[in-house]
């Protein structure tokens, strides 16, 4: 009975029995007033390849499809006064009800939420998928968030014009660590070695470019010296630029943690 407009950007039928999809498909369901914004950059490069291959799926639900009046109204003025408009609870509720059976936590992208970090990204990647509610205007009526026990997630302390770009940030971060997407079966050693540090500097050929030389140790062929140099640079950069990450790294190193 739903008026939802759902679009699946993955390979058609990839999630059906008899298809060529892998056993586990991570499912993203995005509720938005701007479904045409998706997949956007998520359709490119390795995320896009994973989508085409059916390793993950992306469905959008057009919230406006749940408006019932002649003008398909989705917003109204804030009760109590003030600037802007608020997304209506009735329309948002019907949109949320339409994704009740979709897998994963229900997350409202919101500047008031828990700030996204790699720990949350790993949690989400380990689940069956995620359902993302994107707000516009001044946000969604608080009662519908409470009624559906929605979690709130922010992507950082700056002001966006809506939740769609934040949803893309979250999905990019999750999809790149799904098994079989970016060859992350090959590289976890590298990532664990540096857990909690900023990246060491990278160089490619030529070894001399406009009088700028690549650090000599990298040309030495001594893999252990290269490893030590990279670790020292990563530590130096982290200590200088991100005292918060540096303090946590020291604490974890003190506990003997390797992850
Ligand atoms: C009256 C104050 N409002 C506008 C300045 C608050 C406000 C409402 C809606 C601020 C931003 C938004 C839209 N932002 C998001 O939907 C959003 C967001 C963000 O702005 N920053 C960081 N993470 C996120 S996740 C969703």
mmCIF file of C-alpha atoms and ligand atoms in Angstrom:
data_model
loop_
_atom_site.group_PDB
_atom_site.id
_atom_site.type_symbol
_atom_site.label_atom_id
_atom_site.label_comp_id
_atom_site.label_asym_id
_atom_site.label_seq_id
_atom_site.Cartn_x
_atom_site.Cartn_y
_atom_site.Cartn_z
ATOM 1 C CA UNK A 1 0.000 0.000 0.000
ATOM 2 C CA UNK A 2 3.002 2.297 0.280
ATOM 3 C CA UNK A 3 3.550 5.249 -1.967
ATOM 4 C CA UNK A 4 7.276 4.881 -1.418
ATOM 5 C CA UNK A 5 9.497 5.365 -4.364
ATOM 6 C CA UNK A 6 12.288 2.893 -3.789
ATOM 7 C CA UNK A 7 15.304 2.742 -6.010
ATOM 8 C CA UNK A 8 17.891 0.020 -5.862
ATOM 9 C CA UNK A 9 21.187 1.124 -7.327
ATOM 10 C CA UNK A 10 22.782 -2.318 -7.187
ATOM 11 C CA UNK A 11 22.850 -4.964 -9.832
ATOM 12 C CA UNK A 12 19.275 -5.978 -10.584
ATOM 13 C CA UNK A 13 18.398 -9.178 -8.758
ATOM 14 C CA UNK A 14 21.747 -9.406 -7.006
ATOM 15 C CA UNK A 15 20.001 -10.097 -3.703
ATOM 16 C CA UNK A 16 17.678 -12.781 -5.079
ATOM 17 C CA UNK A 17 18.149 -16.522 -4.708
ATOM 18 C CA UNK A 18 19.916 -17.934 -7.739
ATOM 19 C CA UNK A 19 21.679 -14.638 -8.400
ATOM 20 C CA UNK A 20 25.443 -14.296 -8.451
ATOM 21 C CA UNK A 21 25.545 -12.208 -5.263
ATOM 22 C CA UNK A 22 27.653 -13.255 -2.292
ATOM 23 C CA UNK A 23 25.963 -14.831 0.740
ATOM 24 C CA UNK A 24 25.875 -11.601 2.782
ATOM 25 C CA UNK A 25 24.683 -8.349 1.272
ATOM 26 C CA UNK A 26 25.028 -5.286 3.494
ATOM 27 C CA UNK A 27 21.878 -3.244 3.020
ATOM 28 C CA UNK A 28 21.659 0.543 3.230
ATOM 29 C CA UNK A 29 18.191 2.094 3.283
ATOM 30 C CA UNK A 30 18.111 5.890 3.064
ATOM 31 C CA UNK A 31 15.005 7.956 3.804
ATOM 32 C CA UNK A 32 15.299 11.352 2.186
ATOM 33 C CA UNK A 33 13.479 14.229 0.512
ATOM 34 C CA UNK A 34 16.223 14.131 -2.162
ATOM 35 C CA UNK A 35 16.472 10.537 -3.418
ATOM 36 C CA UNK A 36 18.056 11.853 -6.637
ATOM 37 C CA UNK A 37 21.157 12.766 -4.607
ATOM 38 C CA UNK A 38 21.963 9.013 -4.349
ATOM 39 C CA UNK A 39 24.107 7.113 -5.107
ATOM 40 C CA UNK A 40 26.127 10.240 -5.974
ATOM 41 C CA UNK A 41 29.818 9.587 -5.293
ATOM 42 C CA UNK A 42 28.916 6.191 -3.792
ATOM 43 C CA UNK A 43 28.293 5.033 -7.368
ATOM 44 C CA UNK A 44 31.940 5.647 -8.265
ATOM 45 C CA UNK A 45 35.186 3.783 -7.801
ATOM 46 C CA UNK A 46 35.344 0.841 -5.412
ATOM 47 C CA UNK A 47 32.099 1.614 -3.573
ATOM 48 C CA UNK A 48 30.319 1.751 -6.943
ATOM 49 C CA UNK A 49 31.923 -1.486 -8.059
ATOM 50 C CA UNK A 50 30.809 -3.185 -4.834
ATOM 51 C CA UNK A 51 27.302 -1.848 -5.420
ATOM 52 C CA UNK A 52 27.236 -3.160 -9.007
ATOM 53 C CA UNK A 53 28.568 -6.507 -7.822
ATOM 54 C CA UNK A 54 25.828 -6.779 -5.214
ATOM 55 C CA UNK A 55 28.184 -6.806 -2.209
ATOM 56 C CA UNK A 56 26.084 -4.037 -0.722
ATOM 57 C CA UNK A 57 22.760 -2.499 -1.720
ATOM 58 C CA UNK A 58 21.393 1.025 -1.591
ATOM 59 C CA UNK A 59 17.660 1.703 -1.479
ATOM 60 C CA UNK A 60 16.196 5.157 -1.151
ATOM 61 C CA UNK A 61 12.784 5.973 0.235
ATOM 62 C CA UNK A 62 11.308 9.291 -0.874
ATOM 63 C CA UNK A 63 9.785 10.778 2.268
ATOM 64 C CA UNK A 64 7.534 13.004 0.155
ATOM 65 C CA UNK A 65 5.847 9.859 -1.125
ATOM 66 C CA UNK A 66 4.189 9.617 2.300
ATOM 67 C CA UNK A 67 2.585 13.050 2.214
ATOM 68 C CA UNK A 68 -1.181 12.799 1.816
ATOM 69 C CA UNK A 69 -2.412 16.300 1.060
ATOM 70 C CA UNK A 70 -2.868 17.868 -2.380
ATOM 71 C CA UNK A 71 0.401 19.752 -2.153
ATOM 72 C CA UNK A 72 2.412 16.821 -0.736
ATOM 73 C CA UNK A 73 3.420 18.899 2.266
ATOM 74 C CA UNK A 74 6.231 17.439 4.371
ATOM 75 C CA UNK A 75 7.021 20.384 6.672
ATOM 76 C CA UNK A 76 5.318 22.904 8.906
ATOM 77 C CA UNK A 77 6.244 25.896 11.068
ATOM 78 C CA UNK A 78 7.848 25.273 14.489
ATOM 79 C CA UNK A 79 5.356 25.291 17.352
ATOM 80 C CA UNK A 80 6.416 28.043 19.722
ATOM 81 C CA UNK A 81 7.685 30.184 16.897
ATOM 82 C CA UNK A 82 11.101 30.765 15.437
ATOM 83 C CA UNK A 83 12.738 30.540 12.053
ATOM 84 C CA UNK A 84 12.550 27.787 9.467
ATOM 85 C CA UNK A 85 10.358 24.732 9.122
ATOM 86 C CA UNK A 86 10.167 21.322 10.793
ATOM 87 C CA UNK A 87 9.571 17.942 9.158
ATOM 88 C CA UNK A 88 6.083 16.724 10.053
ATOM 89 C CA UNK A 89 5.779 13.775 12.450
ATOM 90 C CA UNK A 90 2.931 12.056 10.569
ATOM 91 C CA UNK A 91 4.695 12.010 7.203
ATOM 92 C CA UNK A 92 8.046 11.002 8.726
ATOM 93 C CA UNK A 93 6.332 8.278 10.782
ATOM 94 C CA UNK A 94 4.781 6.675 7.711
ATOM 95 C CA UNK A 95 8.128 6.741 5.942
ATOM 96 C CA UNK A 96 9.790 5.078 8.950
ATOM 97 C CA UNK A 97 7.030 2.462 9.177
ATOM 98 C CA UNK A 98 7.740 1.505 5.560
ATOM 99 C CA UNK A 99 11.298 0.467 6.479
ATOM 100 C CA UNK A 100 10.389 -1.397 9.691
ATOM 101 C CA UNK A 101 11.447 -4.716 8.144
ATOM 102 C CA UNK A 102 14.712 -3.426 6.657
ATOM 103 C CA UNK A 103 17.885 -4.604 8.401
ATOM 104 C CA UNK A 104 20.065 -2.514 10.671
ATOM 105 C CA UNK A 105 19.946 0.229 13.239
ATOM 106 C CA UNK A 106 17.740 3.262 12.644
ATOM 107 C CA UNK A 107 19.940 6.350 12.568
ATOM 108 C CA UNK A 108 18.933 9.987 12.181
ATOM 109 C CA UNK A 109 21.785 12.071 10.779
ATOM 110 C CA UNK A 110 21.798 15.066 13.076
ATOM 111 C CA UNK A 111 24.254 17.695 14.275
ATOM 112 C CA UNK A 112 23.213 16.780 17.843
ATOM 113 C CA UNK A 113 24.237 13.136 17.479
ATOM 114 C CA UNK A 114 27.147 11.011 18.623
ATOM 115 C CA UNK A 115 30.062 11.997 16.419
ATOM 116 C CA UNK A 116 30.874 9.322 13.833
ATOM 117 C CA UNK A 117 34.202 7.582 14.377
ATOM 118 C CA UNK A 118 35.884 4.429 13.092
ATOM 119 C CA UNK A 119 34.616 2.388 16.073
ATOM 120 C CA UNK A 120 30.991 3.138 15.103
ATOM 121 C CA UNK A 121 31.810 2.511 11.436
ATOM 122 C CA UNK A 122 33.137 -0.958 12.370
ATOM 123 C CA UNK A 123 30.017 -1.706 14.438
ATOM 124 C CA UNK A 124 27.724 -0.785 11.548
ATOM 125 C CA UNK A 125 29.755 -2.785 9.037
ATOM 126 C CA UNK A 126 29.372 -5.866 11.257
ATOM 127 C CA UNK A 127 25.566 -5.648 11.170
ATOM 128 C CA UNK A 128 23.158 -6.516 8.370
ATOM 129 C CA UNK A 129 22.880 -2.975 7.123
ATOM 130 C CA UNK A 130 21.675 0.416 8.311
ATOM 131 C CA UNK A 131 18.596 2.601 7.948
ATOM 132 C CA UNK A 132 19.395 6.295 7.640
ATOM 133 C CA UNK A 133 16.924 9.137 8.087
ATOM 134 C CA UNK A 134 18.090 12.367 6.456
ATOM 135 C CA UNK A 135 16.641 15.602 7.781
ATOM 136 C CA UNK A 136 16.079 18.880 5.969
ATOM 137 C CA UNK A 137 14.945 22.303 7.189
ATOM 138 C CA UNK A 138 15.419 22.647 10.977
ATOM 139 C CA UNK A 139 15.049 18.897 11.445
ATOM 140 C CA UNK A 140 12.386 16.332 12.349
ATOM 141 C CA UNK A 141 9.645 16.701 14.982
ATOM 142 C CA UNK A 142 11.147 15.333 18.216
ATOM 143 C CA UNK A 143 8.170 13.067 18.960
ATOM 144 C CA UNK A 144 8.711 10.850 15.933
ATOM 145 C CA UNK A 145 12.377 10.416 16.896
ATOM 146 C CA UNK A 146 11.350 9.404 20.422
ATOM 147 C CA UNK A 147 8.530 7.130 19.257
ATOM 148 C CA UNK A 148 10.840 5.192 16.933
ATOM 149 C CA UNK A 149 13.806 5.246 19.365
ATOM 150 C CA UNK A 150 16.013 6.679 16.658
ATOM 151 C CA UNK A 151 19.767 6.948 17.278
ATOM 152 C CA UNK A 152 21.362 10.254 16.276
ATOM 153 C CA UNK A 153 24.742 10.471 14.536
ATOM 154 C CA UNK A 154 26.681 13.596 13.531
ATOM 155 C CA UNK A 155 29.614 13.710 11.133
ATOM 156 C CA UNK A 156 31.349 16.587 12.931
ATOM 157 C CA UNK A 157 31.039 20.012 14.421
ATOM 158 C CA UNK A 158 30.110 22.177 11.457
ATOM 159 C CA UNK A 159 26.779 23.022 9.865
ATOM 160 C CA UNK A 160 25.502 21.157 6.798
ATOM 161 C CA UNK A 161 22.314 21.967 4.926
ATOM 162 C CA UNK A 162 20.837 18.509 5.438
ATOM 163 C CA UNK A 163 21.523 14.893 6.278
ATOM 164 C CA UNK A 164 22.179 13.557 2.754
ATOM 165 C CA UNK A 165 25.875 14.435 2.523
ATOM 166 C CA UNK A 166 26.355 13.137 6.072
ATOM 167 C CA UNK A 167 24.687 9.851 5.070
ATOM 168 C CA UNK A 168 27.112 9.568 2.154
ATOM 169 C CA UNK A 169 30.062 10.100 4.486
ATOM 170 C CA UNK A 170 28.817 7.356 6.804
ATOM 171 C CA UNK A 171 28.119 4.932 3.953
ATOM 172 C CA UNK A 172 31.488 5.586 2.301
ATOM 173 C CA UNK A 173 33.262 4.804 5.574
ATOM 174 C CA UNK A 174 31.285 1.574 6.120
ATOM 175 C CA UNK A 175 31.298 0.240 2.587
ATOM 176 C CA UNK A 176 35.075 0.530 2.185
ATOM 177 C CA UNK A 177 35.600 -1.933 5.049
ATOM 178 C CA UNK A 178 33.016 -4.534 3.997
ATOM 179 C CA UNK A 179 34.650 -7.887 3.243
ATOM 180 C CA UNK A 180 35.687 -8.168 -0.389
ATOM 181 C CA UNK A 181 35.108 -4.522 -1.292
ATOM 182 C CA UNK A 182 38.495 -2.883 -1.233
ATOM 183 C CA UNK A 183 40.771 -5.857 -0.865
ATOM 184 C CA UNK A 184 40.746 -5.153 2.864
ATOM 185 C CA UNK A 185 41.541 -8.839 3.274
ATOM 186 C CA UNK A 186 45.023 -7.897 2.017
ATOM 187 C CA UNK A 187 45.820 -4.871 4.127
ATOM 188 C CA UNK A 188 44.626 -5.260 7.740
ATOM 189 C CA UNK A 189 48.232 -5.770 8.893
ATOM 190 C CA UNK A 190 49.140 -2.296 7.757
ATOM 191 C CA UNK A 191 46.121 -0.771 9.464
ATOM 192 C CA UNK A 192 46.618 -2.537 12.797
ATOM 193 C CA UNK A 193 50.288 -1.507 12.892
ATOM 194 C CA UNK A 194 49.183 2.101 12.843
ATOM 195 C CA UNK A 195 45.927 1.940 14.732
ATOM 196 C CA UNK A 196 45.127 5.343 16.158
ATOM 197 C CA UNK A 197 47.857 7.245 14.315
ATOM 198 C CA UNK A 198 47.677 9.665 11.417
ATOM 199 C CA UNK A 199 49.239 8.496 8.168
ATOM 200 C CA UNK A 200 52.952 8.666 7.461
ATOM 201 C CA UNK A 201 53.959 10.674 4.352
ATOM 202 C CA UNK A 202 53.724 8.924 0.989
ATOM 203 C CA UNK A 203 56.001 9.289 -2.037
ATOM 204 C CA UNK A 204 56.098 7.918 -5.544
ATOM 205 C CA UNK A 205 58.466 8.246 -8.497
ATOM 206 C CA UNK A 206 60.505 10.086 -9.504
ATOM 207 C CA UNK A 207 62.916 9.882 -6.558
ATOM 208 C CA UNK A 208 63.905 13.501 -7.270
ATOM 209 C CA UNK A 209 61.193 15.957 -8.359
ATOM 210 C CA UNK A 210 61.990 19.673 -8.841
ATOM 211 C CA UNK A 211 65.001 19.379 -6.503
ATOM 212 C CA UNK A 212 62.848 17.685 -3.853
ATOM 213 C CA UNK A 213 64.261 14.321 -2.796
ATOM 214 C CA UNK A 214 62.411 11.340 -1.399
ATOM 215 C CA UNK A 215 63.730 10.412 2.093
ATOM 216 C CA UNK A 216 66.779 8.205 1.527
ATOM 217 C CA UNK A 217 65.637 5.424 3.863
ATOM 218 C CA UNK A 218 62.686 4.679 1.563
ATOM 219 C CA UNK A 219 65.093 3.951 -1.293
ATOM 220 C CA UNK A 220 67.303 1.725 0.874
ATOM 221 C CA UNK A 221 65.365 -1.508 0.441
ATOM 222 C CA UNK A 222 65.668 -2.196 4.202
ATOM 223 C CA UNK A 223 62.075 -3.112 4.990
ATOM 224 C CA UNK A 224 62.534 -2.966 8.769
ATOM 225 C CA UNK A 225 64.171 0.487 8.608
ATOM 226 C CA UNK A 226 61.363 1.679 6.324
ATOM 227 C CA UNK A 227 58.798 0.357 8.795
ATOM 228 C CA UNK A 228 60.503 2.097 11.730
ATOM 229 C CA UNK A 229 60.825 5.380 9.807
ATOM 230 C CA UNK A 230 57.154 5.327 8.868
ATOM 231 C CA UNK A 231 56.082 4.590 12.427
ATOM 232 C CA UNK A 232 58.267 7.441 13.747
ATOM 233 C CA UNK A 233 56.810 9.896 11.193
ATOM 234 C CA UNK A 234 53.243 8.758 11.933
ATOM 235 C CA UNK A 235 53.862 9.262 15.654
ATOM 236 C CA UNK A 236 55.481 12.665 15.128
ATOM 237 C CA UNK A 237 52.642 13.947 12.947
ATOM 238 C CA UNK A 238 49.995 12.636 15.335
ATOM 239 C CA UNK A 239 51.692 14.193 18.384
ATOM 240 C CA UNK A 240 52.060 17.570 16.614
ATOM 241 C CA UNK A 241 48.632 17.795 15.016
ATOM 242 C CA UNK A 242 46.257 15.742 17.139
ATOM 243 C CA UNK A 243 47.010 15.748 20.865
ATOM 244 C CA UNK A 244 43.664 13.988 21.414
ATOM 245 C CA UNK A 245 44.601 11.022 19.221
ATOM 246 C CA UNK A 246 48.144 11.020 20.633
ATOM 247 C CA UNK A 247 46.926 10.725 24.237
ATOM 248 C CA UNK A 248 44.656 7.818 23.329
ATOM 249 C CA UNK A 249 47.429 6.110 21.354
ATOM 250 C CA UNK A 250 49.812 6.354 24.326
ATOM 251 C CA UNK A 251 47.164 4.979 26.675
ATOM 252 C CA UNK A 252 46.379 2.037 24.387
ATOM 253 C CA UNK A 253 50.048 1.329 23.752
ATOM 254 C CA UNK A 254 50.530 1.303 27.529
ATOM 255 C CA UNK A 255 47.824 -1.355 27.832
ATOM 256 C CA UNK A 256 49.616 -3.371 25.193
ATOM 257 C CA UNK A 257 46.751 -3.150 22.720
ATOM 258 C CA UNK A 258 47.398 -4.015 19.091
ATOM 259 C CA UNK A 259 43.987 -3.389 17.478
HETATM 260 C C1 LIG B 1 18.758 26.953 14.024
HETATM 261 C C2 LIG B 1 20.008 26.164 13.951
HETATM 262 N N1 LIG B 1 19.946 25.255 12.853
HETATM 263 C C3 LIG B 1 20.568 25.763 11.638
HETATM 264 C C4 LIG B 1 21.861 26.476 11.792
HETATM 265 C C5 LIG B 1 20.361 23.949 13.271
HETATM 266 C C6 LIG B 1 20.585 23.000 12.165
HETATM 267 C C7 LIG B 1 19.530 22.331 11.558
HETATM 268 C C8 LIG B 1 19.770 21.442 10.528
HETATM 269 C C9 LIG B 1 21.867 22.752 11.714
HETATM 270 C C10 LIG B 1 22.096 21.857 10.676
HETATM 271 C C11 LIG B 1 21.046 21.216 10.082
HETATM 272 C C12 LIG B 1 21.284 20.258 8.972
HETATM 273 N N2 LIG B 1 22.366 19.326 9.314
HETATM 274 C C13 LIG B 1 22.235 18.022 9.237
HETATM 275 O O1 LIG B 1 21.210 17.523 8.816
HETATM 276 C C14 LIG B 1 23.324 17.171 9.690
HETATM 277 C C15 LIG B 1 24.640 17.488 10.165
HETATM 278 C C16 LIG B 1 25.329 18.729 10.343
HETATM 279 O O2 LIG B 1 24.844 19.831 10.055
HETATM 280 N N3 LIG B 1 26.586 18.680 10.857
HETATM 281 C C17 LIG B 1 27.213 17.525 11.183
HETATM 282 N N4 LIG B 1 26.622 16.352 11.046
HETATM 283 C C18 LIG B 1 25.344 16.350 10.542
HETATM 284 S S1 LIG B 1 24.433 14.981 10.315
HETATM 285 C C19 LIG B 1 23.134 15.802 9.712
#
